[in-house]
PDB file of C-alpha atoms and ligand atoms in Angstrom:
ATOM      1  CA  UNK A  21      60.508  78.428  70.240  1.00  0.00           C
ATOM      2  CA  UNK A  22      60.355  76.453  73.030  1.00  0.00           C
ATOM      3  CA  UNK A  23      58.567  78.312  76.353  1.00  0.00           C
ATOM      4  CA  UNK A  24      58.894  77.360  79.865  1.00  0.00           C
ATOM      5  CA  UNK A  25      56.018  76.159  81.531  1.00  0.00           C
ATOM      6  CA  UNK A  26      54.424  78.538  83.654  1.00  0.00           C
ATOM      7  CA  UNK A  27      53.763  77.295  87.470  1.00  0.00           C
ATOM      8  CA  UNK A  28      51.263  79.925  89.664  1.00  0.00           C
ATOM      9  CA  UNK A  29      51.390  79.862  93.628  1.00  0.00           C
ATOM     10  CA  UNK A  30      48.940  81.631  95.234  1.00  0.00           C
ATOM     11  CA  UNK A  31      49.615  82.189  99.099  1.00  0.00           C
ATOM     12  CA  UNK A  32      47.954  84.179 102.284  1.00  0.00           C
ATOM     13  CA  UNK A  33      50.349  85.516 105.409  1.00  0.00           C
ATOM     14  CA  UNK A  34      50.138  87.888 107.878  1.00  0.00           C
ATOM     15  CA  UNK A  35      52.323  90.596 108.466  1.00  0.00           C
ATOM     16  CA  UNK A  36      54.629  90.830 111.425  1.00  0.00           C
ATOM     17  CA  UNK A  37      53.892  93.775 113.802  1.00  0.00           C
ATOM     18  CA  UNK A  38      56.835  96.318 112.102  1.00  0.00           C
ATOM     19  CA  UNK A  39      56.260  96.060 108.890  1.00  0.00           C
ATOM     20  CA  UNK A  40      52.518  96.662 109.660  1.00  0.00           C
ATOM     21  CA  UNK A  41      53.449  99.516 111.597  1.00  0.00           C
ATOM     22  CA  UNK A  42      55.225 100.764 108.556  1.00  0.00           C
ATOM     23  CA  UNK A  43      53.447  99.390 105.863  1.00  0.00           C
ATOM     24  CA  UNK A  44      54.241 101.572 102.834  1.00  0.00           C
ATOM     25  CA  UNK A  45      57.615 101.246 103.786  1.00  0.00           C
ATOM     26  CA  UNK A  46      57.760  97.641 103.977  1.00  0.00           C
ATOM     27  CA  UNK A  47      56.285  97.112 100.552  1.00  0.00           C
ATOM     28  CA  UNK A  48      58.288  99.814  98.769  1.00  0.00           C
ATOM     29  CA  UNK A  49      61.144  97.525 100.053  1.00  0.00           C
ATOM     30  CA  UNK A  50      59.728  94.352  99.538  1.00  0.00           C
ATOM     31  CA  UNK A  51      58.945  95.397  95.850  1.00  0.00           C
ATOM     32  CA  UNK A  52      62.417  97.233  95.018  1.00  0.00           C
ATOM     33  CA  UNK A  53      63.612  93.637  95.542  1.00  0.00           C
ATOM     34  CA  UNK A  54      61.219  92.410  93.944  1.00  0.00           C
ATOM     35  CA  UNK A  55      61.280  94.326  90.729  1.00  0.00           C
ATOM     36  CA  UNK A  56      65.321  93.299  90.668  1.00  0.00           C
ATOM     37  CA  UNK A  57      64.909  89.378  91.119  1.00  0.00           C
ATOM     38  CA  UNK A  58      61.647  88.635  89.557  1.00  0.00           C
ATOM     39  CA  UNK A  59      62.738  90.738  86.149  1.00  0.00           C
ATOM     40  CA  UNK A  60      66.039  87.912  86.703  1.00  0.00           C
ATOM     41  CA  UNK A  61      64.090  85.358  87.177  1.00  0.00           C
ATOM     42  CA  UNK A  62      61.181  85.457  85.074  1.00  0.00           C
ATOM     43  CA  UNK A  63      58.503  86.281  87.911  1.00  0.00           C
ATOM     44  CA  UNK A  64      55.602  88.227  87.394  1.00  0.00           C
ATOM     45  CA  UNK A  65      52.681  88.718  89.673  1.00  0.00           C
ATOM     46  CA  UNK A  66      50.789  90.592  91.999  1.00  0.00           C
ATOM     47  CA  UNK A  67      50.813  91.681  96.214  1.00  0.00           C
ATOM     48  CA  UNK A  68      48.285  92.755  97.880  1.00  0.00           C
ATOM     49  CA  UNK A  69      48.504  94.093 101.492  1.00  0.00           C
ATOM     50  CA  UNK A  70      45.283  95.627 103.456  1.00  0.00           C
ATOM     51  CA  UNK A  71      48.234  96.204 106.699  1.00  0.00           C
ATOM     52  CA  UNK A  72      47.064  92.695 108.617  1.00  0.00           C
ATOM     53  CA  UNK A  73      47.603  90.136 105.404  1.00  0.00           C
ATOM     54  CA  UNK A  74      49.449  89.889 102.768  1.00  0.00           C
ATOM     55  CA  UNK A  75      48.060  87.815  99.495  1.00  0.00           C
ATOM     56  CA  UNK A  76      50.244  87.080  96.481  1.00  0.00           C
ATOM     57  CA  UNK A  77      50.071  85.380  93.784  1.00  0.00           C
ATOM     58  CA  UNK A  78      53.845  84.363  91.950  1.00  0.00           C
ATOM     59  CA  UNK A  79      53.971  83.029  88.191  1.00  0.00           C
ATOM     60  CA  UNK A  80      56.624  81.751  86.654  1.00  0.00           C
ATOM     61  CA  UNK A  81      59.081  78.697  86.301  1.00  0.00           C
ATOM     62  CA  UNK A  82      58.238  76.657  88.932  1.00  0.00           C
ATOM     63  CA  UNK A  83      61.787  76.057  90.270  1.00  0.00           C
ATOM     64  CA  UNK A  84      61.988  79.893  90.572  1.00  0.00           C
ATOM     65  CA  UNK A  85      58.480  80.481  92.088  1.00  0.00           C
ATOM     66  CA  UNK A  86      59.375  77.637  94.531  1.00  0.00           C
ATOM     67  CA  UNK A  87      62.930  79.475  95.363  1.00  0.00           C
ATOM     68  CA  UNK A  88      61.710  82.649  95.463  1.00  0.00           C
ATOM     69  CA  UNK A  89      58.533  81.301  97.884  1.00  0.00           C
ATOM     70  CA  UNK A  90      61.524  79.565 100.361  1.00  0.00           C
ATOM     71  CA  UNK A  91      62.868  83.056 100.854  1.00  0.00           C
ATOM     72  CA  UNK A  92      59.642  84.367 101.523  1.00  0.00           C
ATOM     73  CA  UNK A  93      58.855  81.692 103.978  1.00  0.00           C
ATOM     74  CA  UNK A  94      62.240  83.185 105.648  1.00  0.00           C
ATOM     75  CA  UNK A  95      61.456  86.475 105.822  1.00  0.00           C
ATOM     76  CA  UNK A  96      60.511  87.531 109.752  1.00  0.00           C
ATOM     77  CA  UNK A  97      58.489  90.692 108.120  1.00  0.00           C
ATOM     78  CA  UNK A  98      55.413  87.391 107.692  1.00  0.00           C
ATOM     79  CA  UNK A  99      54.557  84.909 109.504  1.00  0.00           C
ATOM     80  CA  UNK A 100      53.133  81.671 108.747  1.00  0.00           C
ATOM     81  CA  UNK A 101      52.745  81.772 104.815  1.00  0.00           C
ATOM     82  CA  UNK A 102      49.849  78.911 103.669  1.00  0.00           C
ATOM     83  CA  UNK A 103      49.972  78.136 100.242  1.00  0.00           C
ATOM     84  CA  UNK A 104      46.098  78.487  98.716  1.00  0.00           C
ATOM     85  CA  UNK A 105      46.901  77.245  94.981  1.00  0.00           C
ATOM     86  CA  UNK A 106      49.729  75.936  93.445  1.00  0.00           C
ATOM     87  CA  UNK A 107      49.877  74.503  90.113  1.00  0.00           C
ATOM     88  CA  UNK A 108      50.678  74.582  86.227  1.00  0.00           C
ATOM     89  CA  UNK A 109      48.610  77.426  84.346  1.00  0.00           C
ATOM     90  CA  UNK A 110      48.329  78.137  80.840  1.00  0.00           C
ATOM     91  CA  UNK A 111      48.947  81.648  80.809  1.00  0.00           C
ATOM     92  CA  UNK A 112      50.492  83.999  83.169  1.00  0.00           C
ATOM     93  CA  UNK A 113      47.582  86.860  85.006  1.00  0.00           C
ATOM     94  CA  UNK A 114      50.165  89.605  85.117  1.00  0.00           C
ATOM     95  CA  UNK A 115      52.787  89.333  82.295  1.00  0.00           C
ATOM     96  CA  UNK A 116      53.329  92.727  82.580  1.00  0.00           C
ATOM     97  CA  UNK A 117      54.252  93.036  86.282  1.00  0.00           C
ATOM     98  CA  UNK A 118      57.496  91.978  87.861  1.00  0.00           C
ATOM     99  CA  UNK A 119      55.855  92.622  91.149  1.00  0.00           C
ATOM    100  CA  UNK A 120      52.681  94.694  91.489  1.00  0.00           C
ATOM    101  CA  UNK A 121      51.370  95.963  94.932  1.00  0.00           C
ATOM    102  CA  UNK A 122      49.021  97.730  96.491  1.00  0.00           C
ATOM    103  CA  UNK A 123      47.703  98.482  99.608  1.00  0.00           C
ATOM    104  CA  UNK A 124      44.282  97.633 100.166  1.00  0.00           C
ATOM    105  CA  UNK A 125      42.555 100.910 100.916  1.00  0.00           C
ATOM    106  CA  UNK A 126      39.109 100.900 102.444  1.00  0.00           C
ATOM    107  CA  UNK A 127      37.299 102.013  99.130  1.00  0.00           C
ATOM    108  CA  UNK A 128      39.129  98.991  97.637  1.00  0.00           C
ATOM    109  CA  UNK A 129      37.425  96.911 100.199  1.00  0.00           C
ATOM    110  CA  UNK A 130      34.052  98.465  98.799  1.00  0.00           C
ATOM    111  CA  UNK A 131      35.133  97.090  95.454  1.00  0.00           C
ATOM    112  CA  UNK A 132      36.385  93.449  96.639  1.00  0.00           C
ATOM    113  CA  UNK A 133      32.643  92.938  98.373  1.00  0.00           C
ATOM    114  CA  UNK A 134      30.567  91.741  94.855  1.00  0.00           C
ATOM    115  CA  UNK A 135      33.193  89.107  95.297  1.00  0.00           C
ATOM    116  CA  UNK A 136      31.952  88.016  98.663  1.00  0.00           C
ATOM    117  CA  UNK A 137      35.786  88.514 100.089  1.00  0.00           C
ATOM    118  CA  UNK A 138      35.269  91.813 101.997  1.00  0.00           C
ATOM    119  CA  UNK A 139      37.808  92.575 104.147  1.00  0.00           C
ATOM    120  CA  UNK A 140      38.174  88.563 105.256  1.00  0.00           C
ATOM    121  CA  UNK A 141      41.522  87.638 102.456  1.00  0.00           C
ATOM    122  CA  UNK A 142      42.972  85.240 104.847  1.00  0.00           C
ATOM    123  CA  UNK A 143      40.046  83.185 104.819  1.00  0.00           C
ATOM    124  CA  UNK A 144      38.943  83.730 101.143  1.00  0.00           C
ATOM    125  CA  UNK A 145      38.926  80.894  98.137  1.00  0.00           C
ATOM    126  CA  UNK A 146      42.026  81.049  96.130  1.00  0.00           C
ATOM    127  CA  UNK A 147      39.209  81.460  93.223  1.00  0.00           C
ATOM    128  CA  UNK A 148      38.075  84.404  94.706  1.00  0.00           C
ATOM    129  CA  UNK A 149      41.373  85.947  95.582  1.00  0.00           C
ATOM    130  CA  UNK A 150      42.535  85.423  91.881  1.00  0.00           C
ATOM    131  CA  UNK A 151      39.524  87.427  90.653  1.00  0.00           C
ATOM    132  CA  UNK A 152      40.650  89.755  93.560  1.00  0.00           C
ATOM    133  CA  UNK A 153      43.845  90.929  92.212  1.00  0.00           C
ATOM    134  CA  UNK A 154      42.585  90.774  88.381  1.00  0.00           C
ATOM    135  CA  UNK A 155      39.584  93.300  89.617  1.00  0.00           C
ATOM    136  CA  UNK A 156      42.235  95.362  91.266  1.00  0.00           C
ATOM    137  CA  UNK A 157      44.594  95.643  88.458  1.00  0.00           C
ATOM    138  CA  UNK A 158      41.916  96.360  86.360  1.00  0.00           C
ATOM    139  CA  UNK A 159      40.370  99.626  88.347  1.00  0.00           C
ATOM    140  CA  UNK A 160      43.399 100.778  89.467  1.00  0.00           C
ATOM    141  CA  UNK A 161      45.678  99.856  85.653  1.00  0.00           C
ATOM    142  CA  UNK A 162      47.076 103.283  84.902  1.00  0.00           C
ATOM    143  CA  UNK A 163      47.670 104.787  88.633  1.00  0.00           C
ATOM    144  CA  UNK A 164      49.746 101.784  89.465  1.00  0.00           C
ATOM    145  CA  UNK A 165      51.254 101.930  86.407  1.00  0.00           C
ATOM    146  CA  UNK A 166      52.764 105.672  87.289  1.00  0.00           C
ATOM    147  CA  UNK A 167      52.949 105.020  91.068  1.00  0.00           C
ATOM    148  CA  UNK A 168      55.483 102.110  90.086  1.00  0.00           C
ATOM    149  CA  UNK A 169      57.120 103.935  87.674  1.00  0.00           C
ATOM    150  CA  UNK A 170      59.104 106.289  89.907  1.00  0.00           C
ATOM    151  CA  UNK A 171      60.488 103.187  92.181  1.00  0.00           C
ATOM    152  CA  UNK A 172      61.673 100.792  89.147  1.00  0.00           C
ATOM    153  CA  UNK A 173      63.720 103.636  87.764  1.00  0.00           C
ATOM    154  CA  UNK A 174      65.077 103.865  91.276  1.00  0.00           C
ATOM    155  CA  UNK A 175      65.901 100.193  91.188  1.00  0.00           C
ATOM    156  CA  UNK A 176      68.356 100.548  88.223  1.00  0.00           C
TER     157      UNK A 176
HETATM  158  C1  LIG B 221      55.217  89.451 101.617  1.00  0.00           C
HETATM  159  C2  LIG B 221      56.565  89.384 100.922  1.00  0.00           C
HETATM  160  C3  LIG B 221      56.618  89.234  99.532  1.00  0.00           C
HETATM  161  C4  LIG B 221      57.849  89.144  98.886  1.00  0.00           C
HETATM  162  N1  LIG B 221      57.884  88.971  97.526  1.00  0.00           N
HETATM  163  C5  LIG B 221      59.080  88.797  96.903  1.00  0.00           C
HETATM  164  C6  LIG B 221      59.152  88.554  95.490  1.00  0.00           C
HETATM  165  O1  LIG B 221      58.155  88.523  94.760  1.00  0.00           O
HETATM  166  N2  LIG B 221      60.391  88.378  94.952  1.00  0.00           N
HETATM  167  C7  LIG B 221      61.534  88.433  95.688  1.00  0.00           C
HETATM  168  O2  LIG B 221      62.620  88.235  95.136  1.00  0.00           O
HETATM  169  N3  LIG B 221      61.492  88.679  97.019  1.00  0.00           N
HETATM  170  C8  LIG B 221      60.306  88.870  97.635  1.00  0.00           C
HETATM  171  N4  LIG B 221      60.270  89.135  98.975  1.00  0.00           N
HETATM  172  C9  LIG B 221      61.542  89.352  99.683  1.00  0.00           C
HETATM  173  C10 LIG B 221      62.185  88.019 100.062  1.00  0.00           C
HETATM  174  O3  LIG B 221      61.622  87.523 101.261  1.00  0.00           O
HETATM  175  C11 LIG B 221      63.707  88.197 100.279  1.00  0.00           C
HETATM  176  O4  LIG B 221      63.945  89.209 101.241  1.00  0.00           O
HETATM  177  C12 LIG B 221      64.401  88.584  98.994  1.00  0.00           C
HETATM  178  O5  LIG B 221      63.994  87.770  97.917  1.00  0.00           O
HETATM  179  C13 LIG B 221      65.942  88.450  99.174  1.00  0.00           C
HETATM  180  O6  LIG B 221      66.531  88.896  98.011  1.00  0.00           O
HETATM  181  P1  LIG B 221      68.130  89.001  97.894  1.00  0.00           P
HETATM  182  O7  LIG B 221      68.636  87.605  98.114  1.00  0.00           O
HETATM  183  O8  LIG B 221      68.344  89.518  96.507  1.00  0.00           O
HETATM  184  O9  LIG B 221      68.563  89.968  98.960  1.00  0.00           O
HETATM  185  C14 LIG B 221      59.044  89.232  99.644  1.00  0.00           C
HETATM  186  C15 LIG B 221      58.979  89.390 101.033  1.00  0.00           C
HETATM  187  C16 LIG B 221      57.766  89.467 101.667  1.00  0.00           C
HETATM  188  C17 LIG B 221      57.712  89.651 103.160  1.00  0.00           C
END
């Protein structure tokens, strides 16, 4: 069988003032729509959000990451989206997620400090990001599998 090559893009942006204001609402949204395209267009990944930044990291075929990263780049509830790695990969980090997210809470930011970031993700390697999300996933696996749970059924 023949598989498509997987392309990662790994970008930083910050969020606009309202969808800051109502964070948990924003990403609920944000991954309803998600969940729908990404299953469509063989996406999987990860979002992060600590209410200032978003990080996230799309993997898939790269004429769908790129698409799917245009519509980002048009969507008022960011601003100024910099791409921190982009690039063929051998394997995808998330295969199981169409679109995972989480809010960074502050105990999270204890976690994220043995990886230098801290609280600083805009100006953090893409290196250190990707071990970021893969530490996250990891401590947090079975909550956000059942938090997530409740809002893809909702999606169907
Ligand atoms: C930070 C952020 C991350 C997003 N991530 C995705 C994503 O992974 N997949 C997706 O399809 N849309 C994502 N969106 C939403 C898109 O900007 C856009 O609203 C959506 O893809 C439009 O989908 P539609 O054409 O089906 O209405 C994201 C938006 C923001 C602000």
């Amino acid at each position: 069988m023949v598989q498509t090559p997987i392309f990662r893009l790994l970008y930083v942006s910050t969020a606009s003032a309202s969808a800051a204001v109502a964070l948990h609402e924003t990403m609920r949204a944000i991954l309803l729509v998600s969940d729908a395209n990404n299953r469509r267009d063989g996406i999987t990944g990860f979002l992060l959000s600590d209410g200032y930044v978003f990080v996230q990291l799309l993997e898939g075929p790269e004429r769908n990451v790129q698409a799917c990263f245009s519509r980002i780049c048009a969507d008022d509830r960011n601003r100024t989206p910099e791409v921190r790695d982009a690039g063929p990969a051998t394997e995808r980090l998330f295969p199981q997620w169409s679109m995972c997210g989480l809010n960074l809470s502050g105990r999270d930011n204890l976690l994220l400090r043995p990886g230098n970031i801290g609280f600083d993700l805009l100006g953090a390697a893409p290196g250190a990001l990707l071990q970021h999300l893969q530490t996250l996933v990891h401590y947090h696996g079975p909550a956000l599998i059942q938090a997530h749970a409740p809002l893809m059924r909702a999606s169907v």
